[in-house]
Amino acid sequence: MKAVRAIAFAALVIGALPASAGEISPGERRSGYSFMAPDTKAMQDDDTANPGMLWVLDGEALWNKKQGAADKSCADCHDDAHESMRGVAARYPAFDKELGRPVDLEQRINLERVRRQRAEPLAFESRDLLALTAFIAEQSRGVPISAGSDPKLAPSIAKGRELFMQRQGQLNLACASCHDDNWNKRLAGSAITQAQPTGYPMYRLEWQSLGSLQRRLRGCIFGVRAQPYEFGAPELVELELYLMTRAKGMPIETPAVRP
Amino acid sequence: MPSALINVPKKARRGDVVEIKALMSHVMETGYRRTAAGDLVPRDIITSFTCRYNGAEIFRADFFPAIAANPFISFFTVAKESGKLEFEWIGDRGFSETASTPITVE
């Protein structure tokens, strides 16, 4: 009887342990870039071979295009994006006072469209929204990630961290099960990376397209056979925010290329 | 709004072998995929790519549904004279795009 009780107690203790064996120390942090094959690295490094640059070009055209009932372009207020947008992507997701919660860069663009340009918001993962996001984020290339320093974001970061550590889905895996505990190993043929969101929106060869961090997160959640959150859901933004604080100080690579 | 990225050395010495790289924005829809409702998504691909060097064709490729989206083509030519490299992509649904870039040969 005592033995049974001891086993039950042991099971309880193991069950109560956090999913993570250990978070990645700052010195050990590595961009997904460092896990890639030389060919894929070359593709990212050469701006005329990086397909993500096609979206950046489109985004620059959209930046200067007048839109909505206000008949204003992004450039009418923000001038030259090369100066005004430098470092902005490194600070997102950021707190929006009116909504009282954090919004990511895509959501910020749509809020500006609705509030200032009086235009319809762009659909998540639409070519135009990805193009504008890529163009804005590309201005922050090489800028160290600094998202999450606003104290109002603390509860959202904590929620994001909780979601990252939370086991879910039929496979009962947490994000941390792979990306904190087993990075640098392989899952089937693919490298398990650290999930550092340094290059979004990024061109994935598997997608044959540019895609957002939310798309990537939904893909992973689907992969552990859980029900993904809808695009724009606060939970996804909280996860994005936690991942960005986890990658604090790492340089932005947008548009990155990944396999 | 299709756009192209071209990478050709601005300057080359006569007789040099130069690499030419061309990336074109295109979905390259295979024509084999179906929508959730079961309808076939019609094929929409680039079918032909041509490069001319001062009017003379130096490279041509036919594309098929197995070519990835945003096709990237890289090839070599001998720098003979200063002038213009012209690129042309032709595809389904009347797709037709051109680009050109100068090269100086010394």
mmCIF file with all atom_site columns, C-alpha atoms in Angstrom, chain A residues 75-256:
data_model
loop_
_atom_site.group_PDB
_atom_site.id
_atom_site.type_symbol
_atom_site.label_atom_id
_atom_site.label_alt_id
_atom_site.label_comp_id
_atom_site.label_asym_id
_atom_site.label_entity_id
_atom_site.label_seq_id
_atom_site.pdbx_PDB_ins_code
_atom_site.Cartn_x
_atom_site.Cartn_y
_atom_site.Cartn_z
_atom_site.occupancy
_atom_site.B_iso_or_equiv
_atom_site.pdbx_formal_charge
_atom_site.auth_seq_id
_atom_site.auth_comp_id
_atom_site.auth_asym_id
_atom_site.auth_atom_id
_atom_site.pdbx_PDB_model_num
ATOM 1   C CA . ALA A 1 75  ? 4.509   58.088 -46.530 1.00 0.00 ? 75  ALA A CA 1
ATOM 2   C CA . ASP A 1 76  ? 2.257   61.175 -46.140 1.00 0.00 ? 76  ASP A CA 1
ATOM 3   C CA . CYS A 1 77  ? 2.597   60.860 -42.355 1.00 0.00 ? 77  CYS A CA 1
ATOM 4   C CA . HIS A 1 78  ? 5.743   58.750 -41.887 1.00 0.00 ? 78  HIS A CA 1
ATOM 5   C CA . ASP A 1 79  ? 7.860   60.153 -44.766 1.00 0.00 ? 79  ASP A CA 1
ATOM 6   C CA . ASP A 1 80  ? 10.853  58.044 -45.699 1.00 0.00 ? 80  ASP A CA 1
ATOM 7   C CA . ALA A 1 81  ? 10.417  54.588 -44.178 1.00 0.00 ? 81  ALA A CA 1
ATOM 8   C CA . HIS A 1 82  ? 14.160  53.973 -44.365 1.00 0.00 ? 82  HIS A CA 1
ATOM 9   C CA . GLU A 1 83  ? 14.499  56.482 -41.519 1.00 0.00 ? 83  GLU A CA 1
ATOM 10  C CA . SER A 1 84  ? 11.108  56.588 -39.792 1.00 0.00 ? 84  SER A CA 1
ATOM 11  C CA . MET A 1 85  ? 10.613  52.801 -39.614 1.00 0.00 ? 85  MET A CA 1
ATOM 12  C CA . ARG A 1 86  ? 14.165  51.880 -38.588 1.00 0.00 ? 86  ARG A CA 1
ATOM 13  C CA . GLY A 1 87  ? 13.954  49.820 -35.403 1.00 0.00 ? 87  GLY A CA 1
ATOM 14  C CA . VAL A 1 88  ? 10.150  49.721 -35.276 1.00 0.00 ? 88  VAL A CA 1
ATOM 15  C CA . ALA A 1 89  ? 9.789   45.989 -36.021 1.00 0.00 ? 89  ALA A CA 1
ATOM 16  C CA . ALA A 1 90  ? 12.321  45.209 -33.266 1.00 0.00 ? 90  ALA A CA 1
ATOM 17  C CA . ARG A 1 91  ? 9.891   46.750 -30.738 1.00 0.00 ? 91  ARG A CA 1
ATOM 18  C CA . TYR A 1 92  ? 6.759   44.811 -31.789 1.00 0.00 ? 92  TYR A CA 1
ATOM 19  C CA . PRO A 1 93  ? 4.339   43.444 -30.528 1.00 0.00 ? 93  PRO A CA 1
ATOM 20  C CA . ALA A 1 94  ? 3.680   46.708 -28.672 1.00 0.00 ? 94  ALA A CA 1
ATOM 21  C CA . PHE A 1 95  ? 0.891   47.938 -26.387 1.00 0.00 ? 95  PHE A CA 1
ATOM 22  C CA . ASP A 1 96  ? -2.072  49.697 -28.003 1.00 0.00 ? 96  ASP A CA 1
ATOM 23  C CA . LYS A 1 97  ? -3.703  52.140 -25.580 1.00 0.00 ? 97  LYS A CA 1
ATOM 24  C CA . GLU A 1 98  ? -7.150  52.147 -27.229 1.00 0.00 ? 98  GLU A CA 1
ATOM 25  C CA . LEU A 1 99  ? -7.421  48.358 -27.322 1.00 0.00 ? 99  LEU A CA 1
ATOM 26  C CA . GLY A 1 100 ? -5.661  47.960 -23.969 1.00 0.00 ? 100 GLY A CA 1
ATOM 27  C CA . ARG A 1 101 ? -3.635  44.986 -25.230 1.00 0.00 ? 101 ARG A CA 1
ATOM 28  C CA . PRO A 1 102 ? -0.545  44.267 -27.321 1.00 0.00 ? 102 PRO A CA 1
ATOM 29  C CA . VAL A 1 103 ? -0.781  44.240 -31.115 1.00 0.00 ? 103 VAL A CA 1
ATOM 30  C CA . ASP A 1 104 ? 1.755   42.841 -33.567 1.00 0.00 ? 104 ASP A CA 1
ATOM 31  C CA . LEU A 1 105 ? 3.135   44.676 -36.591 1.00 0.00 ? 105 LEU A CA 1
ATOM 32  C CA . GLU A 1 106 ? 0.458   43.339 -38.974 1.00 0.00 ? 106 GLU A CA 1
ATOM 33  C CA . GLN A 1 107 ? -2.286  44.436 -36.586 1.00 0.00 ? 107 GLN A CA 1
ATOM 34  C CA . ARG A 1 108 ? -0.629  47.848 -36.158 1.00 0.00 ? 108 ARG A CA 1
ATOM 35  C CA . ILE A 1 109 ? -0.622  48.354 -39.943 1.00 0.00 ? 109 ILE A CA 1
ATOM 36  C CA . ASN A 1 110 ? -4.311  47.473 -40.093 1.00 0.00 ? 110 ASN A CA 1
ATOM 37  C CA . LEU A 1 111 ? -5.146  49.763 -37.158 1.00 0.00 ? 111 LEU A CA 1
ATOM 38  C CA . GLU A 1 112 ? -3.370  52.634 -38.921 1.00 0.00 ? 112 GLU A CA 1
ATOM 39  C CA . ARG A 1 113 ? -5.278  51.826 -42.112 1.00 0.00 ? 113 ARG A CA 1
ATOM 40  C CA . VAL A 1 114 ? -8.603  51.982 -40.309 1.00 0.00 ? 114 VAL A CA 1
ATOM 41  C CA . ARG A 1 115 ? -7.848  54.931 -37.992 1.00 0.00 ? 115 ARG A CA 1
ATOM 42  C CA . ARG A 1 116 ? -5.778  57.224 -40.249 1.00 0.00 ? 116 ARG A CA 1
ATOM 43  C CA . GLN A 1 117 ? -6.372  56.160 -43.853 1.00 0.00 ? 117 GLN A CA 1
ATOM 44  C CA . ARG A 1 118 ? -9.995  55.180 -43.211 1.00 0.00 ? 118 ARG A CA 1
ATOM 45  C CA . ALA A 1 119 ? -9.504  52.112 -45.389 1.00 0.00 ? 119 ALA A CA 1
ATOM 46  C CA . GLU A 1 120 ? -10.600 48.499 -44.995 1.00 0.00 ? 120 GLU A CA 1
ATOM 47  C CA . PRO A 1 121 ? -8.197  46.357 -42.951 1.00 0.00 ? 121 PRO A CA 1
ATOM 48  C CA . LEU A 1 122 ? -6.150  43.903 -45.023 1.00 0.00 ? 122 LEU A CA 1
ATOM 49  C CA . ALA A 1 123 ? -6.763  40.186 -44.534 1.00 0.00 ? 123 ALA A CA 1
ATOM 50  C CA . PHE A 1 124 ? -4.187  38.239 -42.511 1.00 0.00 ? 124 PHE A CA 1
ATOM 51  C CA . GLU A 1 125 ? -1.613  36.575 -44.819 1.00 0.00 ? 125 GLU A CA 1
ATOM 52  C CA . SER A 1 126 ? -2.826  38.591 -47.798 1.00 0.00 ? 126 SER A CA 1
ATOM 53  C CA . ARG A 1 127 ? -0.075  39.587 -50.210 1.00 0.00 ? 127 ARG A CA 1
ATOM 54  C CA . ASP A 1 128 ? -0.501  43.308 -49.442 1.00 0.00 ? 128 ASP A CA 1
ATOM 55  C CA . LEU A 1 129 ? -0.342  42.931 -45.658 1.00 0.00 ? 129 LEU A CA 1
ATOM 56  C CA . LEU A 1 130 ? 2.703   40.666 -45.859 1.00 0.00 ? 130 LEU A CA 1
ATOM 57  C CA . ALA A 1 131 ? 4.357   43.064 -48.314 1.00 0.00 ? 131 ALA A CA 1
ATOM 58  C CA . LEU A 1 132 ? 3.843   46.128 -46.099 1.00 0.00 ? 132 LEU A CA 1
ATOM 59  C CA . THR A 1 133 ? 4.974   44.219 -42.999 1.00 0.00 ? 133 THR A CA 1
ATOM 60  C CA . ALA A 1 134 ? 8.064   42.887 -44.788 1.00 0.00 ? 134 ALA A CA 1
ATOM 61  C CA . PHE A 1 135 ? 8.958   46.343 -46.103 1.00 0.00 ? 135 PHE A CA 1
ATOM 62  C CA . ILE A 1 136 ? 8.620   47.925 -42.644 1.00 0.00 ? 136 ILE A CA 1
ATOM 63  C CA . ALA A 1 137 ? 10.454  45.094 -40.864 1.00 0.00 ? 137 ALA A CA 1
ATOM 64  C CA . GLU A 1 138 ? 13.261  45.112 -43.433 1.00 0.00 ? 138 GLU A CA 1
ATOM 65  C CA . GLN A 1 139 ? 14.107  48.655 -42.292 1.00 0.00 ? 139 GLN A CA 1
ATOM 66  C CA . SER A 1 140 ? 15.108  47.111 -38.941 1.00 0.00 ? 140 SER A CA 1
ATOM 67  C CA . ARG A 1 141 ? 17.602  44.644 -40.389 1.00 0.00 ? 141 ARG A CA 1
ATOM 68  C CA . GLY A 1 142 ? 20.458  44.233 -37.926 1.00 0.00 ? 142 GLY A CA 1
ATOM 69  C CA . VAL A 1 143 ? 18.626  46.127 -35.161 1.00 0.00 ? 143 VAL A CA 1
ATOM 70  C CA . PRO A 1 144 ? 18.624  44.176 -31.858 1.00 0.00 ? 144 PRO A CA 1
ATOM 71  C CA . ILE A 1 145 ? 15.188  42.966 -30.727 1.00 0.00 ? 145 ILE A CA 1
ATOM 72  C CA . SER A 1 146 ? 13.901  45.077 -27.835 1.00 0.00 ? 146 SER A CA 1
ATOM 73  C CA . ALA A 1 147 ? 10.182  44.172 -27.675 1.00 0.00 ? 147 ALA A CA 1
ATOM 74  C CA . GLY A 1 148 ? 8.496   43.894 -24.294 1.00 0.00 ? 148 GLY A CA 1
ATOM 75  C CA . SER A 1 149 ? 10.313  46.658 -22.390 1.00 0.00 ? 149 SER A CA 1
ATOM 76  C CA . ASP A 1 150 ? 7.014   48.544 -21.813 1.00 0.00 ? 150 ASP A CA 1
ATOM 77  C CA . PRO A 1 151 ? 5.906   47.578 -18.248 1.00 0.00 ? 151 PRO A CA 1
ATOM 78  C CA . LYS A 1 152 ? 2.245   47.455 -19.427 1.00 0.00 ? 152 LYS A CA 1
ATOM 79  C CA . LEU A 1 153 ? 3.201   44.355 -21.436 1.00 0.00 ? 153 LEU A CA 1
ATOM 80  C CA . ALA A 1 154 ? 4.332   42.315 -18.408 1.00 0.00 ? 154 ALA A CA 1
ATOM 81  C CA . PRO A 1 155 ? 1.025   40.403 -17.914 1.00 0.00 ? 155 PRO A CA 1
ATOM 82  C CA . SER A 1 156 ? 0.867   39.537 -21.637 1.00 0.00 ? 156 SER A CA 1
ATOM 83  C CA . ILE A 1 157 ? 4.473   38.295 -21.648 1.00 0.00 ? 157 ILE A CA 1
ATOM 84  C CA . ALA A 1 158 ? 3.670   36.117 -18.633 1.00 0.00 ? 158 ALA A CA 1
ATOM 85  C CA . LYS A 1 159 ? 0.610   34.699 -20.433 1.00 0.00 ? 159 LYS A CA 1
ATOM 86  C CA . GLY A 1 160 ? 2.685   34.062 -23.550 1.00 0.00 ? 160 GLY A CA 1
ATOM 87  C CA . ARG A 1 161 ? 5.293   32.243 -21.504 1.00 0.00 ? 161 ARG A CA 1
ATOM 88  C CA . GLU A 1 162 ? 2.572   30.148 -19.882 1.00 0.00 ? 162 GLU A CA 1
ATOM 89  C CA . LEU A 1 163 ? 1.237   29.196 -23.340 1.00 0.00 ? 163 LEU A CA 1
ATOM 90  C CA . PHE A 1 164 ? 4.764   28.316 -24.472 1.00 0.00 ? 164 PHE A CA 1
ATOM 91  C CA . MET A 1 165 ? 5.203   25.948 -21.502 1.00 0.00 ? 165 MET A CA 1
ATOM 92  C CA . GLN A 1 166 ? 1.654   24.524 -21.700 1.00 0.00 ? 166 GLN A CA 1
ATOM 93  C CA . ARG A 1 167 ? 1.363   20.979 -23.053 1.00 0.00 ? 167 ARG A CA 1
ATOM 94  C CA . GLN A 1 168 ? -1.428  20.753 -25.639 1.00 0.00 ? 168 GLN A CA 1
ATOM 95  C CA . GLY A 1 169 ? -2.927  18.700 -28.423 1.00 0.00 ? 169 GLY A CA 1
ATOM 96  C CA . GLN A 1 170 ? -3.210  14.954 -29.001 1.00 0.00 ? 170 GLN A CA 1
ATOM 97  C CA . LEU A 1 171 ? 0.589   14.683 -28.947 1.00 0.00 ? 171 LEU A CA 1
ATOM 98  C CA . ASN A 1 172 ? 0.607   16.454 -25.558 1.00 0.00 ? 172 ASN A CA 1
ATOM 99  C CA . LEU A 1 173 ? 3.605   18.607 -26.400 1.00 0.00 ? 173 LEU A CA 1
ATOM 100 C CA . ALA A 1 174 ? 4.451   22.135 -25.301 1.00 0.00 ? 174 ALA A CA 1
ATOM 101 C CA . CYS A 1 175 ? 6.391   24.544 -27.516 1.00 0.00 ? 175 CYS A CA 1
ATOM 102 C CA . ALA A 1 176 ? 9.137   24.205 -24.885 1.00 0.00 ? 176 ALA A CA 1
ATOM 103 C CA . SER A 1 177 ? 9.254   20.389 -25.308 1.00 0.00 ? 177 SER A CA 1
ATOM 104 C CA . CYS A 1 178 ? 11.010  20.923 -28.630 1.00 0.00 ? 178 CYS A CA 1
ATOM 105 C CA . HIS A 1 179 ? 12.368  24.460 -28.665 1.00 0.00 ? 179 HIS A CA 1
ATOM 106 C CA . ASP A 1 180 ? 13.758  24.694 -25.099 1.00 0.00 ? 180 ASP A CA 1
ATOM 107 C CA . ASP A 1 181 ? 14.494  21.039 -24.345 1.00 0.00 ? 181 ASP A CA 1
ATOM 108 C CA . ASN A 1 182 ? 15.493  19.433 -27.633 1.00 0.00 ? 182 ASN A CA 1
ATOM 109 C CA . TRP A 1 183 ? 16.862  22.088 -29.957 1.00 0.00 ? 183 TRP A CA 1
ATOM 110 C CA . ASN A 1 184 ? 19.838  21.099 -32.082 1.00 0.00 ? 184 ASN A CA 1
ATOM 111 C CA . LYS A 1 185 ? 18.400  17.594 -32.412 1.00 0.00 ? 185 LYS A CA 1
ATOM 112 C CA . ARG A 1 186 ? 16.444  16.480 -35.449 1.00 0.00 ? 186 ARG A CA 1
ATOM 113 C CA . LEU A 1 187 ? 12.755  15.749 -35.972 1.00 0.00 ? 187 LEU A CA 1
ATOM 114 C CA . ALA A 1 188 ? 12.599  13.432 -38.962 1.00 0.00 ? 188 ALA A CA 1
ATOM 115 C CA . GLY A 1 189 ? 15.105  15.105 -41.316 1.00 0.00 ? 189 GLY A CA 1
ATOM 116 C CA . SER A 1 190 ? 14.639  18.637 -40.069 1.00 0.00 ? 190 SER A CA 1
ATOM 117 C CA . ALA A 1 191 ? 16.641  20.586 -37.510 1.00 0.00 ? 191 ALA A CA 1
ATOM 118 C CA . ILE A 1 192 ? 14.790  21.466 -34.320 1.00 0.00 ? 192 ILE A CA 1
ATOM 119 C CA . THR A 1 193 ? 15.610  25.138 -33.870 1.00 0.00 ? 193 THR A CA 1
ATOM 120 C CA . GLN A 1 194 ? 15.224  27.420 -30.882 1.00 0.00 ? 194 GLN A CA 1
ATOM 121 C CA . ALA A 1 195 ? 12.136  29.232 -32.211 1.00 0.00 ? 195 ALA A CA 1
ATOM 122 C CA . GLN A 1 196 ? 13.803  32.649 -32.231 1.00 0.00 ? 196 GLN A CA 1
ATOM 123 C CA . PRO A 1 197 ? 11.512  34.948 -34.276 1.00 0.00 ? 197 PRO A CA 1
ATOM 124 C CA . THR A 1 198 ? 14.281  37.020 -35.855 1.00 0.00 ? 198 THR A CA 1
ATOM 125 C CA . GLY A 1 199 ? 13.238  37.067 -39.502 1.00 0.00 ? 199 GLY A CA 1
ATOM 126 C CA . TYR A 1 200 ? 9.444   37.463 -39.821 1.00 0.00 ? 200 TYR A CA 1
ATOM 127 C CA . PRO A 1 201 ? 7.692   37.795 -42.118 1.00 0.00 ? 201 PRO A CA 1
ATOM 128 C CA . MET A 1 202 ? 9.901   35.136 -43.674 1.00 0.00 ? 202 MET A CA 1
ATOM 129 C CA . TYR A 1 203 ? 10.069  33.163 -46.891 1.00 0.00 ? 203 TYR A CA 1
ATOM 130 C CA . ARG A 1 204 ? 9.620   29.454 -46.195 1.00 0.00 ? 204 ARG A CA 1
ATOM 131 C CA . LEU A 1 205 ? 10.540  27.140 -49.023 1.00 0.00 ? 205 LEU A CA 1
ATOM 132 C CA . GLU A 1 206 ? 7.839   24.772 -47.744 1.00 0.00 ? 206 GLU A CA 1
ATOM 133 C CA . TRP A 1 207 ? 5.222   27.541 -48.050 1.00 0.00 ? 207 TRP A CA 1
ATOM 134 C CA . GLN A 1 208 ? 6.522   28.723 -51.438 1.00 0.00 ? 208 GLN A CA 1
ATOM 135 C CA . SER A 1 209 ? 5.648   32.126 -50.066 1.00 0.00 ? 209 SER A CA 1
ATOM 136 C CA . LEU A 1 210 ? 6.266   34.740 -47.424 1.00 0.00 ? 210 LEU A CA 1
ATOM 137 C CA . GLY A 1 211 ? 4.395   34.115 -44.179 1.00 0.00 ? 211 GLY A CA 1
ATOM 138 C CA . SER A 1 212 ? 3.868   35.698 -40.771 1.00 0.00 ? 212 SER A CA 1
ATOM 139 C CA . LEU A 1 213 ? 4.911   34.517 -37.322 1.00 0.00 ? 213 LEU A CA 1
ATOM 140 C CA . GLN A 1 214 ? 1.225   33.824 -36.614 1.00 0.00 ? 214 GLN A CA 1
ATOM 141 C CA . ARG A 1 215 ? 1.132   31.445 -39.590 1.00 0.00 ? 215 ARG A CA 1
ATOM 142 C CA . ARG A 1 216 ? 4.236   29.685 -38.244 1.00 0.00 ? 216 ARG A CA 1
ATOM 143 C CA . LEU A 1 217 ? 2.710   29.405 -34.759 1.00 0.00 ? 217 LEU A CA 1
ATOM 144 C CA . ARG A 1 218 ? -0.548  28.029 -36.146 1.00 0.00 ? 218 ARG A CA 1
ATOM 145 C CA . GLY A 1 219 ? 1.465   25.491 -38.138 1.00 0.00 ? 219 GLY A CA 1
ATOM 146 C CA . CYS A 1 220 ? 3.255   24.283 -35.007 1.00 0.00 ? 220 CYS A CA 1
ATOM 147 C CA . ILE A 1 221 ? 0.008   24.116 -32.985 1.00 0.00 ? 221 ILE A CA 1
ATOM 148 C CA . PHE A 1 222 ? -1.609  22.094 -35.785 1.00 0.00 ? 222 PHE A CA 1
ATOM 149 C CA . GLY A 1 223 ? 1.521   19.908 -35.792 1.00 0.00 ? 223 GLY A CA 1
ATOM 150 C CA . VAL A 1 224 ? 0.995   18.838 -32.179 1.00 0.00 ? 224 VAL A CA 1
ATOM 151 C CA . ARG A 1 225 ? -2.609  18.120 -33.184 1.00 0.00 ? 225 ARG A CA 1
ATOM 152 C CA . ALA A 1 226 ? -4.207  20.921 -31.189 1.00 0.00 ? 226 ALA A CA 1
ATOM 153 C CA . GLN A 1 227 ? -6.812  23.384 -32.450 1.00 0.00 ? 227 GLN A CA 1
ATOM 154 C CA . PRO A 1 228 ? -4.948  26.484 -33.690 1.00 0.00 ? 228 PRO A CA 1
ATOM 155 C CA . TYR A 1 229 ? -6.068  29.928 -32.529 1.00 0.00 ? 229 TYR A CA 1
ATOM 156 C CA . GLU A 1 230 ? -7.610  32.134 -35.236 1.00 0.00 ? 230 GLU A CA 1
ATOM 157 C CA . PHE A 1 231 ? -5.387  34.726 -36.918 1.00 0.00 ? 231 PHE A CA 1
ATOM 158 C CA . GLY A 1 232 ? -5.278  37.838 -34.747 1.00 0.00 ? 232 GLY A CA 1
ATOM 159 C CA . ALA A 1 233 ? -6.260  35.987 -31.546 1.00 0.00 ? 233 ALA A CA 1
ATOM 160 C CA . PRO A 1 234 ? -4.793  37.595 -28.383 1.00 0.00 ? 234 PRO A CA 1
ATOM 161 C CA . GLU A 1 235 ? -3.166  34.242 -27.496 1.00 0.00 ? 235 GLU A CA 1
ATOM 162 C CA . LEU A 1 236 ? -1.094  34.280 -30.689 1.00 0.00 ? 236 LEU A CA 1
ATOM 163 C CA . VAL A 1 237 ? 0.022   37.862 -30.017 1.00 0.00 ? 237 VAL A CA 1
ATOM 164 C CA . GLU A 1 238 ? 0.985   36.880 -26.446 1.00 0.00 ? 238 GLU A CA 1
ATOM 165 C CA . LEU A 1 239 ? 3.048   34.004 -27.812 1.00 0.00 ? 239 LEU A CA 1
ATOM 166 C CA . GLU A 1 240 ? 4.674   36.329 -30.358 1.00 0.00 ? 240 GLU A CA 1
ATOM 167 C CA . LEU A 1 241 ? 5.461   38.788 -27.588 1.00 0.00 ? 241 LEU A CA 1
ATOM 168 C CA . TYR A 1 242 ? 6.981   36.124 -25.330 1.00 0.00 ? 242 TYR A CA 1
ATOM 169 C CA . LEU A 1 243 ? 9.099   34.803 -28.216 1.00 0.00 ? 243 LEU A CA 1
ATOM 170 C CA . MET A 1 244 ? 10.367  38.305 -28.981 1.00 0.00 ? 244 MET A CA 1
ATOM 171 C CA . THR A 1 245 ? 11.363  38.919 -25.334 1.00 0.00 ? 245 THR A CA 1
ATOM 172 C CA . ARG A 1 246 ? 13.032  35.493 -25.347 1.00 0.00 ? 246 ARG A CA 1
ATOM 173 C CA . ALA A 1 247 ? 15.088  36.666 -28.367 1.00 0.00 ? 247 ALA A CA 1
ATOM 174 C CA . LYS A 1 248 ? 15.926  40.056 -26.822 1.00 0.00 ? 248 LYS A CA 1
ATOM 175 C CA . GLY A 1 249 ? 19.110  41.501 -28.302 1.00 0.00 ? 249 GLY A CA 1
ATOM 176 C CA . MET A 1 250 ? 19.213  39.208 -31.353 1.00 0.00 ? 250 MET A CA 1
ATOM 177 C CA . PRO A 1 251 ? 19.358  41.110 -34.672 1.00 0.00 ? 251 PRO A CA 1
ATOM 178 C CA . ILE A 1 252 ? 16.341  41.320 -37.021 1.00 0.00 ? 252 ILE A CA 1
ATOM 179 C CA . GLU A 1 253 ? 16.931  39.409 -40.307 1.00 0.00 ? 253 GLU A CA 1
ATOM 180 C CA . THR A 1 254 ? 13.699  40.171 -42.215 1.00 0.00 ? 254 THR A CA 1
ATOM 181 C CA . PRO A 1 255 ? 13.044  38.875 -44.802 1.00 0.00 ? 255 PRO A CA 1
ATOM 182 C CA . ALA A 1 256 ? 14.646  35.624 -43.641 1.00 0.00 ? 256 ALA A CA 1
#
